[in-house]
Tab-separated table of C-alpha atoms in Angstrom:
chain	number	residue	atom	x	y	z
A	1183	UNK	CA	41.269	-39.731	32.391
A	1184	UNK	CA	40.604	-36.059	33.711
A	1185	UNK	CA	38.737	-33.792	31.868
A	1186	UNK	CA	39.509	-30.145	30.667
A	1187	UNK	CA	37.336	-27.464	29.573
A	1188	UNK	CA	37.208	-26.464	25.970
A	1189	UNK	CA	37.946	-22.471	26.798
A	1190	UNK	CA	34.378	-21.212	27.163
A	1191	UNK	CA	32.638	-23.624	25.376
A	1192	UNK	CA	30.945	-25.587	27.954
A	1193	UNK	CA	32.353	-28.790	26.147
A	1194	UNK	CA	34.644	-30.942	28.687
A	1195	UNK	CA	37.392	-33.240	26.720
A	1196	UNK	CA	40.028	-35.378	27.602
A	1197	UNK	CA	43.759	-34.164	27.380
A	1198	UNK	CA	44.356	-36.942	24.497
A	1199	UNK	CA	41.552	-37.124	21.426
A	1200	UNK	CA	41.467	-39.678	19.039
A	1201	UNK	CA	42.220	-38.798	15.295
A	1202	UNK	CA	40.237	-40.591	12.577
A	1203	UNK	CA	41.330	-39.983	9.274
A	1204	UNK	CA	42.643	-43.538	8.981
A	1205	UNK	CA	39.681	-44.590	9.545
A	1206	UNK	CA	38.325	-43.779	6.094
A	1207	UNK	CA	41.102	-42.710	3.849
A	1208	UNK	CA	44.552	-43.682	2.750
A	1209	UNK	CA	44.980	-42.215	-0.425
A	1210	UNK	CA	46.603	-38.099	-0.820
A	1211	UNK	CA	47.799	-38.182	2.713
A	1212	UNK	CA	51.141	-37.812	4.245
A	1213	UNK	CA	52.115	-40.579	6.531
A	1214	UNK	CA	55.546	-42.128	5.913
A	1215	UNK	CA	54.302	-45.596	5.994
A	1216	UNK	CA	50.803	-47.215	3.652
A	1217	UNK	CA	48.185	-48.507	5.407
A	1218	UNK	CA	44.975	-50.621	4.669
A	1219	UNK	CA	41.780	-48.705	5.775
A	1220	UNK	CA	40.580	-50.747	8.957
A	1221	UNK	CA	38.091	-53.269	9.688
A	1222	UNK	CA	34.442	-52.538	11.387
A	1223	UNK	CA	35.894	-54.595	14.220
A	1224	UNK	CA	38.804	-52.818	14.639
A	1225	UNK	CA	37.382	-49.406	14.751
A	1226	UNK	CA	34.853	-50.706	17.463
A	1227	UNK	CA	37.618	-52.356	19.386
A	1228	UNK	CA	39.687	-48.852	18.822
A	1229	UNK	CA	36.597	-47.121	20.376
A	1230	UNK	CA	35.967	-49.574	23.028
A	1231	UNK	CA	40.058	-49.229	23.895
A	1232	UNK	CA	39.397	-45.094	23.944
A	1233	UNK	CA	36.646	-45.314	26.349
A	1234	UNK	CA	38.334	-47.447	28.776
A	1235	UNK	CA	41.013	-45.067	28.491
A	1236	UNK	CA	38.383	-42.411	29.320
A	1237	UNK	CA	38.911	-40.404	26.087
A	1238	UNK	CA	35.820	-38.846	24.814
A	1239	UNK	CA	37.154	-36.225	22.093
A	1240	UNK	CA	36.996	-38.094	18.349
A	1241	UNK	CA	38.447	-36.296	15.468
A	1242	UNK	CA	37.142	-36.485	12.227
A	1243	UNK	CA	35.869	-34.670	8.595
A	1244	UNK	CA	34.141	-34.992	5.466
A	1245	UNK	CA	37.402	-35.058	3.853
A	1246	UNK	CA	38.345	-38.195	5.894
A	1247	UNK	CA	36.289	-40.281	3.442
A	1248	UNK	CA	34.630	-42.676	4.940
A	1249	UNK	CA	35.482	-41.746	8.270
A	1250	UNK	CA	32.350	-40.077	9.533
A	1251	UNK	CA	30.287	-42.713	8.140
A	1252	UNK	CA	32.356	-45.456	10.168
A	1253	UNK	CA	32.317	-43.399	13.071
A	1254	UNK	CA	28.184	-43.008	13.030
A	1255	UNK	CA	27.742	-46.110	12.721
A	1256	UNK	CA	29.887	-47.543	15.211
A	1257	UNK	CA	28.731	-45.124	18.274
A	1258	UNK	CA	25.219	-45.284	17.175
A	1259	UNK	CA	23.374	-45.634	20.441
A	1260	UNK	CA	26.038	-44.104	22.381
A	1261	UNK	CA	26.269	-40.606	21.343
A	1262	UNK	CA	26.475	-39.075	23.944
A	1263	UNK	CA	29.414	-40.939	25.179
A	1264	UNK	CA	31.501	-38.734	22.822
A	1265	UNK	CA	32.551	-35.313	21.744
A	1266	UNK	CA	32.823	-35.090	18.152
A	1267	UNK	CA	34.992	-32.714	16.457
A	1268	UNK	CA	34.331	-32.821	12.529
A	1269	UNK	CA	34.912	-29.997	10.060
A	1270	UNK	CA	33.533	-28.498	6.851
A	1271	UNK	CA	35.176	-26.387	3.645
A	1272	UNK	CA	37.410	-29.393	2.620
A	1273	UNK	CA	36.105	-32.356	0.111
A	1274	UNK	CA	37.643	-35.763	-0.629
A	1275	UNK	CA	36.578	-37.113	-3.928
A	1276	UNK	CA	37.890	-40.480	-3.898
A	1277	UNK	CA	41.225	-39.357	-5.179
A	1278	UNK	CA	42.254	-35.727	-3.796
A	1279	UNK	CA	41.003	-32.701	-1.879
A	1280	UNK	CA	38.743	-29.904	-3.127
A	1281	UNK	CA	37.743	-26.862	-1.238
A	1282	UNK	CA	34.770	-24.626	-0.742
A	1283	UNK	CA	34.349	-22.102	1.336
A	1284	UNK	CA	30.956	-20.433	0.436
A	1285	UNK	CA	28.283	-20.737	3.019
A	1286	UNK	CA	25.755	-22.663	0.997
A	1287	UNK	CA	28.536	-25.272	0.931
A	1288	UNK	CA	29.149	-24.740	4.109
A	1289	UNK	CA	25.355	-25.745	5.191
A	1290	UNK	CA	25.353	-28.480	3.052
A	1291	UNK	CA	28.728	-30.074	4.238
A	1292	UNK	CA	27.291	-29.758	7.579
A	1293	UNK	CA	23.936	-31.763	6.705
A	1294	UNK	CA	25.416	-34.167	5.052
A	1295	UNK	CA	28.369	-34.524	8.113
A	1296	UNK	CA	25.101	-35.712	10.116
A	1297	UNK	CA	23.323	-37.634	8.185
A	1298	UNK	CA	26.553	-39.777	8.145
A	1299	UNK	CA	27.422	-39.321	12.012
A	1300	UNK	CA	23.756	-40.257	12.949
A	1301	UNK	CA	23.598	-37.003	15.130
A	1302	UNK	CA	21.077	-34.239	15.145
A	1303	UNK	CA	24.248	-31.924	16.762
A	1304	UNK	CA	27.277	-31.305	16.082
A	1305	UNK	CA	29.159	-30.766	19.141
A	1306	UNK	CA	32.839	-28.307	17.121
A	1307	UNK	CA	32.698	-27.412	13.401
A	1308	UNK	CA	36.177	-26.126	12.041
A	1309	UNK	CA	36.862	-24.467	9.243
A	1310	UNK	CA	38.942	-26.919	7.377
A	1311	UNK	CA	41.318	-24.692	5.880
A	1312	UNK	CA	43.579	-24.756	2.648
A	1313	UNK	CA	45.747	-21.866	3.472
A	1314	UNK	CA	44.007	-19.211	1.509
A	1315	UNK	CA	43.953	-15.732	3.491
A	1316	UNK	CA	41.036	-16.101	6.326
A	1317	UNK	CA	39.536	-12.405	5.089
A	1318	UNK	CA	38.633	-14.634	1.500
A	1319	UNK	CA	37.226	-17.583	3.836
A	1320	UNK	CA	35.101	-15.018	5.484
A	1321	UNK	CA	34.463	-13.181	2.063
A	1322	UNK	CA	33.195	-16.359	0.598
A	1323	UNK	CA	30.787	-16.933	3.511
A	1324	UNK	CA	32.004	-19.771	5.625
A	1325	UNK	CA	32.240	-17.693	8.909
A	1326	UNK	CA	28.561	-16.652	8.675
A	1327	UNK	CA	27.378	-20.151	7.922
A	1328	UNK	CA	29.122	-20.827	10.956
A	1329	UNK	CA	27.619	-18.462	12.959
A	1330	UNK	CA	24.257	-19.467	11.701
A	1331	UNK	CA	24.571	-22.990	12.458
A	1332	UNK	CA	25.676	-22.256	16.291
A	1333	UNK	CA	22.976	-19.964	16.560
A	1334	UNK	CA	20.142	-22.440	15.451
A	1335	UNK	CA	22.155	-24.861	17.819
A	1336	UNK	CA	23.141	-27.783	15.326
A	1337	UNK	CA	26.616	-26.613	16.409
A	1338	UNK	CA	28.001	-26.012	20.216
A	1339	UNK	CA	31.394	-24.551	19.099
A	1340	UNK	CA	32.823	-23.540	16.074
A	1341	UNK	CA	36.033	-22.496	14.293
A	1342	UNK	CA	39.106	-23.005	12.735
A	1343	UNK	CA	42.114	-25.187	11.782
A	1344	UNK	CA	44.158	-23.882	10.083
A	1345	UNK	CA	47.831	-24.030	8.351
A	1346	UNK	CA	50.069	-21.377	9.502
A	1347	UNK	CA	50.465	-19.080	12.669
A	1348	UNK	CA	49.008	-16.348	10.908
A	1349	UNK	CA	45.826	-18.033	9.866
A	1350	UNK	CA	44.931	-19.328	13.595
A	1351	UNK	CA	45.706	-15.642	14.924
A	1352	UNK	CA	43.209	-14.389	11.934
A	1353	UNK	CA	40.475	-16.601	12.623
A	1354	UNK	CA	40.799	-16.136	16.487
A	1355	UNK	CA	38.384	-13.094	17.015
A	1356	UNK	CA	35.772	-15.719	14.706
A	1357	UNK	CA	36.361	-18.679	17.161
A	1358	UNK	CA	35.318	-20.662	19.918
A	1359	UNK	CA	38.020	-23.343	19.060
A	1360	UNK	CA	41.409	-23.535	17.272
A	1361	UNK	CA	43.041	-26.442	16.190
A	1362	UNK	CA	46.603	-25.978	15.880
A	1363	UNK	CA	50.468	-27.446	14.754
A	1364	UNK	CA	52.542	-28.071	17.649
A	1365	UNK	CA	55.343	-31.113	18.002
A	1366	UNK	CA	58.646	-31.635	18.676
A	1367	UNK	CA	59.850	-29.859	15.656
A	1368	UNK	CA	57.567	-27.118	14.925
A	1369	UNK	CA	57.054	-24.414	17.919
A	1370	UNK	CA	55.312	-21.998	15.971
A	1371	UNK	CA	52.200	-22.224	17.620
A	1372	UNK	CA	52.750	-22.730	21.077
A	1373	UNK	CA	52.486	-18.751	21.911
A	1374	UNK	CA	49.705	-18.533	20.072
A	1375	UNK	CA	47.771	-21.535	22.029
A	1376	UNK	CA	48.474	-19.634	25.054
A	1377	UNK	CA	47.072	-16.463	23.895
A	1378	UNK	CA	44.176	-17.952	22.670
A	1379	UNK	CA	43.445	-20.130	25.799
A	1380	UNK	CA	43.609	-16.951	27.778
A	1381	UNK	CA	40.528	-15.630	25.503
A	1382	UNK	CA	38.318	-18.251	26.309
A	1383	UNK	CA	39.427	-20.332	22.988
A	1384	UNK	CA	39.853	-24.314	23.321
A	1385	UNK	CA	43.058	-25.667	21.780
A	1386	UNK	CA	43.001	-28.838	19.756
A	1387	UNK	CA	46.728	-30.043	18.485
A	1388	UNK	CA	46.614	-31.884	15.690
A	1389	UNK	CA	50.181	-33.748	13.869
A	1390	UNK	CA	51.330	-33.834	17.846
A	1391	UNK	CA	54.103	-36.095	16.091
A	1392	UNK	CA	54.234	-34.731	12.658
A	1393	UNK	CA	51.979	-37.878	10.950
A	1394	UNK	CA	54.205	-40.327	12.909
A	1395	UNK	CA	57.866	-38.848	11.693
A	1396	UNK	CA	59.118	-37.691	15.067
A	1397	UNK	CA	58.539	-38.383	18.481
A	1398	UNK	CA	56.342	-40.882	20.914
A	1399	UNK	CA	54.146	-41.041	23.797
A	1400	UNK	CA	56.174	-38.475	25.439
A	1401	UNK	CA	56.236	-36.233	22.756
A	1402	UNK	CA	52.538	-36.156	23.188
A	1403	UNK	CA	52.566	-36.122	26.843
A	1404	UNK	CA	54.467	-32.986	26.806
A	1405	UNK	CA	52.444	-31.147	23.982
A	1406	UNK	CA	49.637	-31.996	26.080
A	1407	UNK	CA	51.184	-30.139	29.368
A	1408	UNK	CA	51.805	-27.450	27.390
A	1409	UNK	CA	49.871	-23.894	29.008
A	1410	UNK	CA	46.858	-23.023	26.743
A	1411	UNK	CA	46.246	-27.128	25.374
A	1412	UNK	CA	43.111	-28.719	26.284
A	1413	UNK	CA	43.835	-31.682	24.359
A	1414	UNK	CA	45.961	-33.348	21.765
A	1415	UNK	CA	44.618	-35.279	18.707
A	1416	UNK	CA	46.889	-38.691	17.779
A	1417	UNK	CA	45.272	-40.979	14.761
A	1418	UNK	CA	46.554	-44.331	15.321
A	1419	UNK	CA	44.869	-48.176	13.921
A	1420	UNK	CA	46.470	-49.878	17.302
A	1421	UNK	CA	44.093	-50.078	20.247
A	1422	UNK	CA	47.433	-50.842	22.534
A	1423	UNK	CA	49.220	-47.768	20.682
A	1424	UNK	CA	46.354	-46.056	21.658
A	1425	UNK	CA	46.456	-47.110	25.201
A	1426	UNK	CA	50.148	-46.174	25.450
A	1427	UNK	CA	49.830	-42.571	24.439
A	1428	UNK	CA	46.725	-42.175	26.833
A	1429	UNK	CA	48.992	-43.807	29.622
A	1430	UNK	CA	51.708	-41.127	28.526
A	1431	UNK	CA	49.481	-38.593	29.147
A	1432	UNK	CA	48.162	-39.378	32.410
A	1433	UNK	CA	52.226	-39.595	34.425
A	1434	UNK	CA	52.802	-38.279	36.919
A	1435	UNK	CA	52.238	-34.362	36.296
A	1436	UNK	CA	48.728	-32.726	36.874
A	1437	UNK	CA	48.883	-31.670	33.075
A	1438	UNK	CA	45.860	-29.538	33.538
A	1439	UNK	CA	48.269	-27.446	35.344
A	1440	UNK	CA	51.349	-27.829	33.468
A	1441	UNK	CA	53.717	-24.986	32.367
């Protein structure tokens, strides 16, 4: 699978990422069908499926659950095989989500996201955003503790994901990444993605089929040819559904040049 840079990051991923959150939690989410979390085999043979699919990009957060944890473990030894993507401001108790953006939480979240990943680096932090105006985020701190932790170089790239239009344009002066909404039935974004990508910002897409409610490989195929994407994050617990989408993605059209 080809590789595309992450705007001015330096970071190279491939068009189609590999979301985790299934990995470790399965409780307060929005997916229209239950699921059991998955075994330690199947996340390695989910892995082993990604590489030979030549992904490298693997999604994840603290408020994943377990996620990170499973994730560190399993790549342990091959770090540098992947690009890891995880995020900070957003807590999972067990039960529901709790946020905090202050930048001693911040800092924390962040040492604790690699003590659990087995990493000394972090290669993109995002803000993991609850919708709250991004001038409070950055009031309560979480922008600077960004910008400390990519200037003592635990973190490559930083910045946002966020939950509306208006909150990725706020955040984009503050970013080296974006992760936005974009599928089959919500457009919103798409502009935005372009103008971003013409700044130098990467473009993650996350809900590519809106948590499995619309759409299929060529749904993602086509978000992923969209001007301004680098790549597009799909969770999925089926190492064949996994190769499917990445075999979407890679007919027939150059999508690094797609329109």
């Amino acid at each position: 699978m080809l590789r595309r840079p992450l705007g001015d990051t330096g970071l190279e991923v491939s068009p189609l990422g590999l979301g985790t959150v299934k990995f470790g939690r399965n409780t307060g989410v929005d997916y229209p069908h239950a699921y059991e979390l998955p075994s330690d085999s199947l996340i390695a043979d989910l892995l082993t499926q990604a590489r030979s699919c030549g992904i490298n990009l693997l999604d994840t957060a603290p408020a994943y659950g377990t996620s990170e944890a499973r994730i560190g473990e399993a790549i342990e030894g091959h770090r540098d095989e992947w690009v890891i993507c995880t995020k900070a401001g957003e807590e999972f108790d067990g039960t529901k989500s709790h946020h905090d953006f202050s930048e001693d939480h911040i800092l924390g979240s962040v040492e604790v996201s690699l003590a659990r990943l087995r990493t000394h680096t972090l290669d993109i932090l995002l803000l993991h955003s609850d919708g709250r105006p991004v001038d409070e985020i950055e009031y309560l701190g979480a922008f600077r503790a960004l910008s400390r932790l990519k200037r003592e170089g635990i973190v490559r790239a930083v910045g946002f994901s966020g939950k509306s239009p208006a909150d990725a344009e706020a955040a984009l002066p503050r970013s080296d990444v974006l992760m936005c909404t974009i599928n089959a039935t919500y457009r919103d974004e798409v502009g935005l993605a372009r103008k971003a990508a013409n700044q130098g910002v990467g473009i993650l897409v996350k809900k590519p089929l809106d948590r499995g409610f619309v759409g299929e490989s060529k749904t993602i195929a086509e978000t992923a040819g969209l001007a301004g994407v680098t790549s597009v994050v799909v969770g999925t617990l089926s190492p064949a559904h996994l190769a499917a989408n990445a075999a979407a993605v890679l007919r027939p059209t150059d999508l690094s040049t797609a329109v």
